[in-house]
Amino acid sequence: MEENKENKVDKTGKISRRQLLGGALAAAVLPVASSFTGLVQEEVPPVAPADPTKVQGIPPGKIGTRSPFENPARKASDISSRSPLQDFYSTITPSDLHFERHHAGIPNIDPEKYELLIHGMVDRPMKFSLADLKRFPAFTRTCFIECAGNFRRGKAEMTPQEILGLTSQSEWTGVMLSTLLREVGVHPKAKWFLAEGGDAALLTRSIPIEKAWDDAIIAYGQNGEAIRPAQGYPARLLLPGWEGNTNVKWLRRIEISDQPYFTREETSKYTYPVNGKIRMFSFEMDARSIITYPSYPQQVQRGWIEIRGIAWSGRGKVTKVEVSTDAGKTWNDANLQEPVLSKAHTYFRHLWQWNGAETEILSRVTDETGYIQPTLKQLVDARGADIGGYHMNPITSWIIKRNGQVLFKPEKYK
Ligand SMILES: Nc1nc2c(c(=O)[nH]1)N[C@H]1C(S)=C(S)[C@@H](COP(=O)(O)O)O[C@H]1N2
Ligand SMILES: [Mo]
């Protein structure tokens, strides 16, 4: 065996005296040496900057914080909180500003005890721990979630957050539900599955099995870290483009069946007529857009204004956003921020020169299926009455007063 020259050991098994001295010497010089490399920076006392125009810094920390000058906040009620859409420069919603909708509060679930049961019309009913879910090949995708009841109006003094803040976007990571369905062996006659959460809410949803084979994800990651408790920690069902309520949080059970379950949300009380027929199981979120700048309560000045906003569709990609600055008489194509992702918030911008006259600005999206965002009149005519409620995605307008004040146009029709 080759002798290690650095570690000379004498016959008694003790390290030589020379070796010890050398080691002590090396230890003594180490802090000095590393202070040059910056490794022991925290030992250097803070020095006030000699140049008074420079600003004294604070040391780095374990968790980052926002600038004290930036205070974006959700607007919360007992059952939901809304994202501050007007405060975002682009389309990823910071996780702590993601909208929330809860029917029985946010349960605190121990990831060690978490289990997802998949049973019903399967060859092998199985329970998956969180660790099991993470062993499967993972998948990451950016998409929006929107509550089907996302639309408020009624007065001019409303922000984008108040009007439409029940939508947000994250980059989600998890395992494709199709991967798990192959694992349990789904019966060929299966047509639906039931998704159940571990919270106290009576919210279970029946989902056509095609969505599971297509793009459903059991998500445990949100914007690069573990999903937030409010978003369903440790795992939720993610159905890109579909009504918020089908994205069952704290997912604990999936039951495969050949028919829907007609749970509470799936009875006629929670559905509405379209052309005289009850519209049930309307899963996809229709395309919509909103200008987030300028918006209430901002004040603008005459001259160049970059009109900005977000557009999205639950059916695929946004292909066009048009902006009108003359109350809908003429329309201009806005620029779409690339990359445009399917079933995702898409940022649009349109440069406009305001001449100072009172006007109305609005946006209208077209998606890849050719669907064009309707006016409120078109929506109401199709449904027979302005009943509000779910799936209300009309074009929305802002009025710009001569003094530059921006107000929401709270339309009501019939
Ligand atoms: N288990 C469970 N899942 C749930 C809900 C709930 O109350 N319990 N609310 C649903 C509704 S109505 C919506 S809009 C979305 C909201 O998702 P978010 O809170 O992550 O934004 O979660 C859905 N999933
Ligand atoms: Mo919702």
Coordinates of N, CA, C and O in Angstrom, one line a residue, residues 303-383:
G303 N -50.4 62.2 -25.3 CA -49.2 61.8 -25.9 C -49.1 60.2 -26.0 O -50.1 59.6 -26.0
W304 N -47.9 59.7 -26.1 CA -47.7 58.3 -26.3 C -48.1 57.5 -25.0 O -47.6 57.8 -23.9
I305 N -48.9 56.4 -25.2 CA -49.3 55.5 -24.1 C -49.1 54.1 -24.6 O -49.6 53.8 -25.7
E306 N -48.4 53.3 -23.9 CA -48.4 51.9 -24.3 C -49.6 51.2 -23.6 O -49.5 51.0 -22.4
I307 N -50.6 50.8 -24.3 CA -51.7 50.0 -23.8 C -51.2 48.6 -23.6 O -50.6 48.0 -24.5
R308 N -51.4 48.0 -22.4 CA -50.9 46.7 -22.1 C -52.0 45.9 -21.4 O -52.9 46.4 -20.8
G309 N -51.9 44.6 -21.6 CA -52.9 43.7 -20.9 C -52.6 42.2 -21.1 O -51.5 41.9 -21.7
I310 N -53.5 41.4 -20.7 CA -53.4 40.0 -20.9 C -54.6 39.4 -21.6 O -55.7 39.9 -21.4
A311 N -54.3 38.3 -22.3 CA -55.4 37.6 -23.1 C -55.1 36.1 -22.9 O -53.9 35.7 -22.8
W312 N -56.2 35.3 -22.9 CA -56.0 33.9 -22.8 C -57.2 33.1 -23.3 O -58.2 33.7 -23.5
S313 N -57.0 31.8 -23.5 CA -58.0 30.9 -23.9 C -57.8 29.6 -23.4 O -56.7 29.1 -23.4
G314 N -58.9 29.0 -22.9 CA -58.8 27.6 -22.4 C -58.8 26.6 -23.5 O -58.7 25.4 -23.2
R315 N -58.9 27.0 -24.8 CA -59.0 26.1 -25.9 C -57.7 26.0 -26.7 O -57.5 25.2 -27.6
G316 N -56.7 26.8 -26.3 CA -55.4 26.7 -27.0 C -54.7 28.0 -27.0 O -54.8 28.8 -26.0
K317 N -54.0 28.4 -28.1 CA -53.2 29.6 -28.1 C -54.1 30.8 -28.5 O -55.0 30.7 -29.2
V318 N -53.6 31.9 -28.0 CA -54.1 33.2 -28.4 C -53.5 33.5 -29.8 O -52.3 33.3 -29.9
T319 N -54.3 33.8 -30.8 CA -53.7 34.1 -32.1 C -53.7 35.6 -32.4 O -52.9 36.0 -33.2
K320 N -54.6 36.3 -31.8 CA -54.7 37.7 -32.1 C -55.4 38.5 -31.0 O -56.3 38.0 -30.3
V321 N -54.8 39.7 -30.6 CA -55.5 40.6 -29.7 C -55.6 41.9 -30.5 O -54.7 42.4 -31.0
E322 N -56.9 42.4 -30.5 CA -57.1 43.7 -31.2 C -57.4 44.7 -30.1 O -58.1 44.4 -29.1
V323 N -56.9 45.9 -30.3 CA -57.2 47.0 -29.4 C -57.9 48.1 -30.1 O -57.6 48.4 -31.2
S324 N -59.0 48.6 -29.5 CA -59.7 49.8 -30.1 C -59.5 50.9 -29.1 O -59.6 50.8 -27.9
T325 N -59.2 52.1 -29.7 CA -59.1 53.3 -28.9 C -60.2 54.3 -29.2 O -60.2 55.5 -28.8
D326 N -61.2 53.8 -30.0 CA -62.3 54.7 -30.3 C -63.7 54.0 -30.1 O -64.6 54.0 -30.9
A327 N -63.8 53.4 -28.9 CA -65.0 52.7 -28.5 C -65.5 51.6 -29.4 O -66.7 51.3 -29.4
G328 N -64.6 51.0 -30.1 CA -64.9 49.8 -30.9 C -65.2 50.1 -32.3 O -65.6 49.2 -33.1
K329 N -65.0 51.3 -32.8 CA -65.3 51.6 -34.2 C -64.2 51.0 -35.1 O -64.5 50.4 -36.1
T330 N -62.9 51.2 -34.7 CA -61.8 50.6 -35.4 C -60.9 49.8 -34.5 O -60.9 50.1 -33.3
W331 N -60.3 48.8 -35.1 CA -59.4 47.9 -34.3 C -58.0 47.8 -34.8 O -57.9 47.9 -36.1
N332 N -57.0 47.7 -34.0 CA -55.6 47.5 -34.4 C -55.1 46.3 -33.7 O -55.4 46.0 -32.6
D333 N -54.3 45.5 -34.5 CA -53.6 44.3 -33.9 C -52.6 44.8 -32.9 O -51.7 45.6 -33.2
A334 N -52.7 44.2 -31.7 CA -51.6 44.5 -30.7 C -50.5 43.5 -30.9 O -50.6 42.5 -31.5
N335 N -49.3 43.9 -30.3 CA -48.1 42.9 -30.4 C -48.3 41.9 -29.3 O -48.7 42.3 -28.1
L336 N -48.0 40.7 -29.6 CA -48.1 39.6 -28.6 C -46.7 39.3 -28.1 O -45.8 39.1 -28.9
Q337 N -46.5 39.2 -26.8 CA -45.2 38.8 -26.3 C -45.0 37.3 -26.6 O -45.8 36.5 -26.2
E338 N -43.9 37.0 -27.2 CA -43.5 35.6 -27.5 C -42.7 35.1 -26.2 O -42.1 35.9 -25.5
P339 N -42.7 33.8 -26.0 CA -43.5 32.8 -26.7 C -45.0 32.8 -26.3 O -45.3 32.9 -25.1
V340 N -45.8 32.6 -27.3 CA -47.3 32.5 -27.0 C -47.5 31.0 -26.6 O -47.2 30.1 -27.5
L341 N -48.0 30.7 -25.4 CA -48.2 29.3 -25.0 C -49.7 29.0 -25.0 O -50.5 29.8 -24.9
S342 N -49.9 27.7 -25.2 CA -51.3 27.2 -25.3 C -51.9 27.2 -23.9 O -51.3 26.9 -22.9
K343 N -53.2 27.7 -23.8 CA -53.9 27.7 -22.5 C -53.1 28.6 -21.5 O -53.0 28.2 -20.3
A344 N -52.6 29.7 -21.9 CA -51.7 30.5 -21.0 C -52.0 32.0 -21.2 O -52.4 32.4 -22.3
H345 N -51.9 32.7 -20.1 CA -52.0 34.2 -20.2 C -50.9 34.6 -21.2 O -49.8 34.2 -21.2
T346 N -51.3 35.5 -22.1 CA -50.4 36.1 -23.1 C -50.4 37.6 -23.0 O -51.5 38.2 -22.9
Y347 N -49.3 38.1 -22.9 CA -49.2 39.6 -22.7 C -49.3 40.3 -24.1 O -48.6 39.9 -25.0
F348 N -50.1 41.4 -24.1 CA -50.2 42.1 -25.4 C -49.9 43.6 -25.1 O -50.1 44.1 -24.0
R349 N -49.4 44.3 -26.1 CA -49.0 45.7 -26.0 C -49.4 46.4 -27.3 O -49.2 45.9 -28.4
H350 N -49.9 47.6 -27.1 CA -50.2 48.4 -28.3 C -49.9 49.9 -28.0 O -50.4 50.5 -27.1
L351 N -49.0 50.5 -28.9 CA -48.6 51.9 -28.7 C -49.7 52.8 -29.3 O -50.1 52.6 -30.5
W352 N -50.0 53.8 -28.5 CA -51.1 54.7 -29.0 C -50.8 56.1 -28.6 O -50.3 56.4 -27.5
Q353 N -51.2 57.0 -29.5 CA -51.0 58.5 -29.1 C -52.4 59.1 -28.8 O -53.2 59.2 -29.6
W354 N -52.5 59.4 -27.5 CA -53.8 60.0 -27.1 C -53.8 61.5 -27.3 O -52.9 62.2 -26.8
N355 N -54.9 62.0 -27.9 CA -55.0 63.4 -28.2 C -55.6 64.2 -27.2 O -55.9 65.4 -27.3
G356 N -56.0 63.6 -26.1 CA -56.6 64.3 -25.0 C -58.1 64.4 -25.0 O -58.7 64.9 -24.0
A357 N -58.8 63.8 -26.0 CA -60.2 63.8 -26.0 C -60.8 62.6 -25.3 O -60.1 61.6 -25.2
E358 N -62.0 62.8 -24.7 CA -62.5 61.6 -23.9 C -62.7 60.5 -24.9 O -63.2 60.7 -26.0
T359 N -62.4 59.3 -24.5 CA -62.6 58.1 -25.4 C -62.7 56.8 -24.6 O -62.7 56.9 -23.3
E360 N -62.9 55.7 -25.3 CA -63.1 54.4 -24.7 C -62.1 53.5 -25.3 O -62.0 53.4 -26.5
I361 N -61.3 52.7 -24.4 CA -60.4 51.8 -25.0 C -60.8 50.3 -24.6 O -61.3 50.1 -23.5
L362 N -60.6 49.4 -25.5 CA -61.1 48.0 -25.3 C -60.2 47.0 -26.0 O -59.5 47.4 -27.0
S363 N -60.2 45.8 -25.6 CA -59.4 44.7 -26.2 C -60.3 43.5 -26.5 O -61.3 43.3 -25.8
R364 N -59.9 42.8 -27.6 CA -60.7 41.7 -28.1 C -59.8 40.6 -28.5 O -58.9 40.9 -29.3
V365 N -59.9 39.4 -28.0 CA -59.0 38.3 -28.3 C -59.6 37.3 -29.3 O -60.9 37.1 -29.3
T366 N -58.8 36.7 -30.2 CA -59.2 35.6 -31.0 C -58.3 34.4 -30.7 O -57.1 34.7 -30.5
D367 N -58.8 33.2 -30.5 CA -57.9 32.1 -30.2 C -57.8 31.2 -31.4 O -58.3 31.4 -32.5
E368 N -57.0 30.2 -31.3 CA -56.6 29.3 -32.4 C -57.8 28.5 -33.0 O -57.6 28.0 -34.1
T369 N -58.9 28.4 -32.2 CA -60.0 27.8 -32.8 C -60.9 28.7 -33.7 O -61.9 28.3 -34.2
G370 N -60.5 30.0 -33.7 CA -61.2 31.0 -34.5 C -62.3 31.7 -33.6 O -62.9 32.6 -34.1
Y371 N -62.4 31.3 -32.3 CA -63.3 31.9 -31.4 C -62.9 33.4 -31.2 O -61.8 33.7 -30.9
I372 N -63.9 34.3 -31.3 CA -63.6 35.7 -31.0 C -64.4 36.1 -29.7 O -65.6 35.8 -29.6
Q373 N -63.7 36.8 -28.8 CA -64.3 37.2 -27.6 C -65.5 38.1 -27.9 O -65.5 39.0 -28.7
P374 N -66.7 37.7 -27.3 CA -67.9 38.4 -27.6 C -68.1 39.7 -26.9 O -67.5 39.9 -25.9
T375 N -69.1 40.5 -27.4 CA -69.5 41.7 -26.6 C -70.5 41.2 -25.6 O -71.0 40.1 -25.7
L376 N -70.8 42.0 -24.6 CA -71.8 41.6 -23.6 C -73.1 41.4 -24.2 O -73.8 40.4 -23.9
K377 N -73.5 42.2 -25.2 CA -74.7 42.0 -26.0 C -74.8 40.7 -26.6 O -75.8 40.0 -26.5
Q378 N -73.7 40.3 -27.3 CA -73.7 39.0 -27.9 C -73.9 37.8 -26.9 O -74.6 36.9 -27.2
L379 N -73.2 38.0 -25.8 CA -73.3 36.9 -24.7 C -74.7 36.8 -24.2 O -75.3 35.8 -24.0
V380 N -75.3 38.0 -23.9 CA -76.6 38.1 -23.3 C -77.7 37.6 -24.2 O -78.6 36.8 -23.9
D381 N -77.5 38.0 -25.5 CA -78.5 37.5 -26.5 C -78.4 36.0 -26.6 O -79.5 35.3 -26.8
A382 N -77.2 35.4 -26.5 CA -77.1 33.9 -26.6 C -77.7 33.2 -25.4 O -78.2 32.1 -25.6
R383 N -77.7 33.9 -24.3 CA -78.2 33.2 -23.1 C -79.6 33.7 -22.7 O -80.2 33.1 -21.8

